[in-house]
PDB file of C-alpha atoms in Angstrom:
ATOM      1  CA  UNK G 666     -30.765  -7.937 -15.124  1.00 35.00           C
ATOM      2  CA  UNK G 667     -33.080  -5.546 -17.149  1.00 37.00           C
ATOM      3  CA  UNK G 668     -33.413  -3.257 -19.521  1.00 39.00           C
ATOM      4  CA  UNK G 669     -33.603  -4.637 -23.465  1.00 39.00           C
ATOM      5  CA  UNK G 670     -30.811  -7.419 -22.449  1.00 42.00           C
ATOM      6  CA  UNK G 671     -33.908  -8.544 -20.499  1.00 43.00           C
ATOM      7  CA  UNK G 672     -35.512 -10.542 -23.023  1.00 46.00           C
ATOM      8  CA  UNK G 673     -32.174 -11.859 -24.468  1.00 46.00           C
ATOM      9  CA  UNK G 674     -30.713 -13.789 -21.537  1.00 49.00           C
ATOM     10  CA  UNK G 675     -34.560 -14.798 -20.885  1.00 50.00           C
ATOM     11  CA  UNK G 676     -34.218 -16.336 -24.530  1.00 49.00           C
ATOM     12  CA  UNK G 677     -30.899 -17.721 -24.318  1.00 50.00           C
ATOM     13  CA  UNK G 678     -31.958 -19.210 -20.643  1.00 54.00           C
ATOM     14  CA  UNK G 679     -34.470 -20.296 -21.849  1.00 49.00           C
ATOM     15  CA  UNK G 680     -32.633 -22.800 -25.027  1.00 46.00           C
ATOM     16  CA  UNK G 681     -30.953 -23.807 -22.670  1.00 48.00           C
ATOM     17  CA  UNK G 682     -32.697 -25.312 -20.166  1.00 47.00           C
ATOM     18  CA  UNK G 683     -34.665 -26.882 -23.539  1.00 45.00           C
ATOM     19  CA  UNK G 684     -31.225 -28.553 -24.793  1.00 45.00           C
ATOM     20  CA  UNK G 685     -30.188 -29.337 -20.731  1.00 45.00           C
ATOM     21  CA  UNK G 686     -33.730 -30.731 -19.414  1.00 47.00           C
ATOM     22  CA  UNK G 687     -35.100 -31.384 -22.735  1.00 45.00           C
ATOM     23  CA  UNK G 688     -38.077 -29.390 -22.030  1.00 43.00           C
ATOM     24  CA  UNK G 689     -39.072 -25.963 -22.020  1.00 45.00           C
ATOM     25  CA  UNK G 690     -39.336 -23.352 -18.897  1.00 46.00           C
ATOM     26  CA  UNK G 691     -43.132 -23.544 -18.703  1.00 47.00           C
ATOM     27  CA  UNK G 692     -44.266 -20.000 -19.835  1.00 43.00           C
ATOM     28  CA  UNK G 693     -48.211 -19.034 -19.199  1.00 40.00           C
ATOM     29  CA  UNK G 694     -49.401 -18.522 -22.684  1.00 41.00           C
ATOM     30  CA  UNK G 695     -49.706 -14.887 -23.975  1.00 43.00           C
ATOM     31  CA  UNK G 696     -47.133 -14.028 -21.727  1.00 40.00           C
ATOM     32  CA  UNK G 697     -44.017 -12.486 -23.577  1.00 42.00           C
ATOM     33  CA  UNK G 698     -40.522 -14.655 -21.677  1.00 43.00           C
ATOM     34  CA  UNK G 699     -39.613 -11.325 -20.303  1.00 38.00           C
ATOM     35  CA  UNK G 700     -42.345 -10.148 -18.458  1.00 40.00           C
ATOM     36  CA  UNK G 701     -42.436 -14.324 -17.289  1.00 39.00           C
ATOM     37  CA  UNK G 702     -39.380 -13.619 -14.458  1.00 41.00           C
ATOM     38  CA  UNK G 703     -39.750 -11.173 -12.072  1.00 34.00           C
ATOM     39  CA  UNK G 704     -35.330 -11.715 -11.513  1.00 39.00           C
ATOM     40  CA  UNK G 705     -32.998 -13.401 -13.142  1.00 41.00           C
ATOM     41  CA  UNK G 706     -29.230 -13.608 -12.665  1.00 43.00           C
ATOM     42  CA  UNK G 707     -26.886 -16.158 -14.574  1.00 42.00           C
ATOM     43  CA  UNK G 708     -23.309 -16.235 -15.803  1.00 41.00           C
ATOM     44  CA  UNK G 709     -22.874 -17.400 -18.921  1.00 41.00           C
ATOM     45  CA  UNK G 710     -19.182 -18.677 -18.596  1.00 38.00           C
ATOM     46  CA  UNK G 711     -20.733 -21.983 -16.867  1.00 39.00           C
ATOM     47  CA  UNK G 712     -23.487 -22.566 -19.853  1.00 39.00           C
ATOM     48  CA  UNK G 713     -20.544 -24.359 -21.915  1.00 35.00           C
ATOM     49  CA  UNK G 714     -19.526 -26.451 -19.345  1.00 38.00           C
ATOM     50  CA  UNK G 715     -22.747 -28.965 -18.296  1.00 40.00           C
ATOM     51  CA  UNK G 716     -23.232 -27.607 -14.559  1.00 41.00           C
ATOM     52  CA  UNK G 717     -24.545 -24.241 -14.654  1.00 41.00           C
ATOM     53  CA  UNK G 718     -24.018 -21.359 -12.402  1.00 41.00           C
ATOM     54  CA  UNK G 719     -27.739 -20.617 -13.360  1.00 45.00           C
ATOM     55  CA  UNK G 720     -30.347 -18.974 -10.438  1.00 48.00           C
ATOM     56  CA  UNK G 721     -33.477 -17.710 -11.309  1.00 48.00           C
ATOM     57  CA  UNK G 722     -36.094 -16.469  -9.597  1.00 50.00           C
ATOM     58  CA  UNK G 723     -39.745 -16.073 -10.964  1.00 50.00           C
ATOM     59  CA  UNK G 724     -42.348 -14.977  -8.536  1.00 53.00           C
ATOM     60  CA  UNK G 725     -40.016 -14.553  -5.893  1.00 56.00           C
ATOM     61  CA  UNK G 726     -39.209 -18.063  -5.758  1.00 62.00           C
ATOM     62  CA  UNK G 727     -35.988 -19.336  -6.327  1.00 67.00           C
ATOM     63  CA  UNK G 728     -34.723 -22.454  -8.483  1.00 76.00           C
ATOM     64  CA  UNK G 729     -31.508 -25.235  -7.889  1.00 87.00           C
ATOM     65  CA  UNK G 730     -30.061 -26.471 -10.358  1.00 90.00           C
ATOM     66  CA  UNK G 731     -29.569 -30.770  -9.277  1.00 89.00           C
ATOM     67  CA  UNK G 732     -26.653 -32.042 -11.183  1.00 90.00           C
ATOM     68  CA  UNK G 733     -26.975 -35.910 -12.068  1.00 89.00           C
ATOM     69  CA  UNK G 734     -23.362 -37.579 -12.286  1.00 87.00           C
ATOM     70  CA  UNK G 735     -22.690 -40.093 -10.319  1.00 91.00           C
ATOM     71  CA  UNK G 736     -21.232 -38.154  -7.115  1.00 94.00           C
ATOM     72  CA  UNK G 737     -22.071 -34.665  -6.054  1.00 96.00           C
ATOM     73  CA  UNK G 738     -20.647 -33.058  -3.517  1.00 95.00           C
ATOM     74  CA  UNK G 739     -23.414 -31.193  -1.593  1.00 96.00           C
ATOM     75  CA  UNK G 740     -23.777 -28.788   0.872  1.00 97.00           C
ATOM     76  CA  UNK G 741     -22.845 -30.058   4.500  1.00 96.00           C
ATOM     77  CA  UNK G 742     -25.974 -27.677   6.206  1.00 95.00           C
ATOM     78  CA  UNK G 743     -28.922 -28.274   3.225  1.00 95.00           C
ATOM     79  CA  UNK G 744     -27.556 -30.687   0.220  1.00 94.00           C
ATOM     80  CA  UNK G 745     -28.272 -28.471  -1.944  1.00 95.00           C
ATOM     81  CA  UNK G 746     -26.533 -29.369  -4.879  1.00 95.00           C
ATOM     82  CA  UNK G 747     -22.677 -27.521  -5.773  1.00 96.00           C
ATOM     83  CA  UNK G 748     -20.358 -29.568  -8.092  1.00 95.00           C
ATOM     84  CA  UNK G 749     -19.730 -32.943  -9.974  1.00 94.00           C
ATOM     85  CA  UNK G 750     -17.160 -34.770  -8.172  1.00 93.00           C
ATOM     86  CA  UNK G 751     -15.429 -34.690 -11.803  1.00 93.00           C
ATOM     87  CA  UNK G 752     -15.448 -31.136 -11.904  1.00 94.00           C
ATOM     88  CA  UNK G 753     -12.400 -31.573  -9.706  1.00 95.00           C
ATOM     89  CA  UNK G 754      -9.288 -30.166 -11.152  1.00 95.00           C
ATOM     90  CA  UNK G 755      -7.670 -30.261  -7.260  1.00 94.00           C
ATOM     91  CA  UNK G 756      -7.383 -31.744  -4.140  1.00 90.00           C
ATOM     92  CA  UNK G 757      -3.693 -29.951  -3.092  1.00 92.00           C
ATOM     93  CA  UNK G 758      -5.092 -27.056  -1.362  1.00 94.00           C
ATOM     94  CA  UNK G 759      -6.363 -25.778   2.480  1.00 91.00           C
ATOM     95  CA  UNK G 760      -9.326 -22.642   3.297  1.00 91.00           C
ATOM     96  CA  UNK G 761      -9.544 -21.732   6.572  1.00 91.00           C
ATOM     97  CA  UNK G 762     -11.305 -24.709   7.957  1.00 93.00           C
ATOM     98  CA  UNK G 763      -8.633 -26.920   6.549  1.00 94.00           C
ATOM     99  CA  UNK G 764      -8.600 -29.497   3.648  1.00 95.00           C
ATOM    100  CA  UNK G 765     -10.388 -28.375   0.246  1.00 96.00           C
ATOM    101  CA  UNK G 766     -10.701 -28.670  -3.467  1.00 96.00           C
ATOM    102  CA  UNK G 767     -10.462 -26.368  -6.333  1.00 96.00           C
ATOM    103  CA  UNK G 768     -13.233 -27.103  -9.042  1.00 97.00           C
ATOM    104  CA  UNK G 769     -13.503 -25.634 -12.565  1.00 95.00           C
ATOM    105  CA  UNK G 770     -17.150 -25.743 -12.068  1.00 94.00           C
ATOM    106  CA  UNK G 771     -19.901 -25.066  -9.221  1.00 96.00           C
ATOM    107  CA  UNK G 772     -23.389 -24.343  -8.838  1.00 95.00           C
ATOM    108  CA  UNK G 773     -25.858 -23.141  -6.848  1.00 95.00           C
ATOM    109  CA  UNK G 774     -23.580 -20.174  -4.866  1.00 96.00           C
ATOM    110  CA  UNK G 775     -23.597 -17.103  -4.833  1.00 95.00           C
ATOM    111  CA  UNK G 776     -21.620 -14.950  -5.178  1.00 95.00           C
ATOM    112  CA  UNK G 777     -20.174 -12.532  -1.372  1.00 95.00           C
ATOM    113  CA  UNK G 778     -17.031  -9.446  -0.792  1.00 94.00           C
ATOM    114  CA  UNK G 779     -14.939  -9.813  -3.308  1.00 96.00           C
ATOM    115  CA  UNK G 780     -11.588  -9.101  -1.795  1.00 96.00           C
ATOM    116  CA  UNK G 781      -7.639  -8.941  -2.156  1.00 96.00           C
ATOM    117  CA  UNK G 782      -5.499 -11.504  -0.257  1.00 94.00           C
ATOM    118  CA  UNK G 783      -2.802 -12.625   0.665  1.00 93.00           C
ATOM    119  CA  UNK G 784      -2.204 -16.447   0.268  1.00 92.00           C
ATOM    120  CA  UNK G 785       0.865 -18.645   0.555  1.00 90.00           C
ATOM    121  CA  UNK G 786       0.571 -18.665  -3.633  1.00 91.00           C
ATOM    122  CA  UNK G 787       1.044 -15.374  -3.187  1.00 93.00           C
ATOM    123  CA  UNK G 788      -1.634 -12.203  -4.126  1.00 95.00           C
ATOM    124  CA  UNK G 789      -5.384 -13.170  -5.073  1.00 96.00           C
ATOM    125  CA  UNK G 790      -8.649 -11.283  -5.875  1.00 97.00           C
ATOM    126  CA  UNK G 791     -11.298 -13.568  -4.469  1.00 96.00           C
ATOM    127  CA  UNK G 792     -15.180 -13.871  -3.622  1.00 97.00           C
ATOM    128  CA  UNK G 793     -16.588 -14.938  -1.144  1.00 96.00           C
ATOM    129  CA  UNK G 794     -18.849 -17.523  -2.806  1.00 97.00           C
ATOM    130  CA  UNK G 795     -22.101 -18.618  -0.270  1.00 97.00           C
ATOM    131  CA  UNK G 796     -24.467 -21.798  -0.638  1.00 96.00           C
ATOM    132  CA  UNK G 797     -27.575 -20.097  -2.570  1.00 94.00           C
ATOM    133  CA  UNK G 798     -30.236 -22.320  -0.401  1.00 92.00           C
ATOM    134  CA  UNK G 799     -28.422 -21.597   3.284  1.00 94.00           C
ATOM    135  CA  UNK G 800     -26.411 -18.513   2.774  1.00 94.00           C
ATOM    136  CA  UNK G 801     -23.921 -20.695   4.175  1.00 95.00           C
ATOM    137  CA  UNK G 802     -19.874 -19.671   3.422  1.00 96.00           C
ATOM    138  CA  UNK G 803     -18.178 -22.616   1.212  1.00 97.00           C
ATOM    139  CA  UNK G 804     -15.058 -20.541   0.279  1.00 97.00           C
ATOM    140  CA  UNK G 805     -13.738 -18.448  -2.672  1.00 96.00           C
ATOM    141  CA  UNK G 806     -13.516 -18.433  -6.222  1.00 97.00           C
ATOM    142  CA  UNK G 807     -10.249 -16.863  -7.555  1.00 96.00           C
ATOM    143  CA  UNK G 808     -11.106 -13.888  -9.677  1.00 96.00           C
ATOM    144  CA  UNK G 809      -7.673 -12.453 -10.338  1.00 96.00           C
ATOM    145  CA  UNK G 810      -3.862 -14.331  -9.340  1.00 95.00           C
ATOM    146  CA  UNK G 811      -0.889 -11.709 -10.102  1.00 94.00           C
ATOM    147  CA  UNK G 812       1.491 -14.484  -9.912  1.00 94.00           C
ATOM    148  CA  UNK G 813       1.611 -16.104 -13.520  1.00 94.00           C
ATOM    149  CA  UNK G 814       2.441 -19.729 -12.121  1.00 95.00           C
ATOM    150  CA  UNK G 815      -1.218 -18.907 -10.388  1.00 95.00           C
ATOM    151  CA  UNK G 816      -3.151 -17.506 -13.281  1.00 95.00           C
ATOM    152  CA  UNK G 817      -4.895 -21.081 -13.724  1.00 95.00           C
ATOM    153  CA  UNK G 818      -6.429 -20.769 -10.867  1.00 96.00           C
ATOM    154  CA  UNK G 819      -9.185 -17.408 -12.398  1.00 96.00           C
ATOM    155  CA  UNK G 820     -12.560 -18.531 -12.430  1.00 96.00           C
ATOM    156  CA  UNK G 821     -11.802 -21.432 -10.923  1.00 97.00           C
ATOM    157  CA  UNK G 822     -13.404 -22.300  -6.928  1.00 97.00           C
ATOM    158  CA  UNK G 823     -12.103 -23.886  -3.646  1.00 96.00           C
ATOM    159  CA  UNK G 824     -14.449 -25.273  -1.944  1.00 97.00           C
ATOM    160  CA  UNK G 825     -13.499 -25.973   1.652  1.00 97.00           C
ATOM    161  CA  UNK G 826     -14.205 -30.148   2.695  1.00 96.00           C
ATOM    162  CA  UNK G 827     -15.789 -29.445   6.121  1.00 96.00           C
ATOM    163  CA  UNK G 828     -18.828 -27.494   4.618  1.00 96.00           C
ATOM    164  CA  UNK G 829     -19.335 -30.083   2.141  1.00 96.00           C
ATOM    165  CA  UNK G 830     -20.361 -33.787   1.987  1.00 95.00           C
ATOM    166  CA  UNK G 831     -19.912 -36.572  -0.605  1.00 94.00           C
ATOM    167  CA  UNK G 832     -23.440 -38.066  -2.267  1.00 92.00           C
ATOM    168  CA  UNK G 833     -24.228 -40.971  -5.092  1.00 89.00           C
ATOM    169  CA  UNK G 834     -26.720 -40.890  -7.570  1.00 78.00           C
ATOM    170  CA  UNK G 835     -28.057 -44.252  -8.099  1.00 65.00           C
TER     171      UNK G 835
END
């Protein structure tokens, strides 16, 4: 995000950060917030849910979101937090590697290719999702469903069970 909206998005992120974590994002004194970040990528639709898909890069370093739920699903390879167990909508899905779960909110993922694909429940437009840390493929997000009975999936993410591990926070 660059240009005139850059500062506005930065301010929104600071407000969210302060709301979520109780403190502001550290900024060097004398520098404006919009000059502090090299790049910002944020999906504002997920800021409300508490498990934000928020990726901030400052000085080339990427910051991860850590979830504090009791049970958290993580990337099997690098253990990066992906989603809270309570955000699972269904466990009756099937992915490329076997069993998969449908989640209403995920974090620490980046989008891959968008494609139209014939799945068992009809034709969908899906976007592959990958781990932000190790870039391993995790599943896909439903961008669009053509069948009226499948519209509930739009915006939700399917993560494959074989590519994740569940951890218990204590």
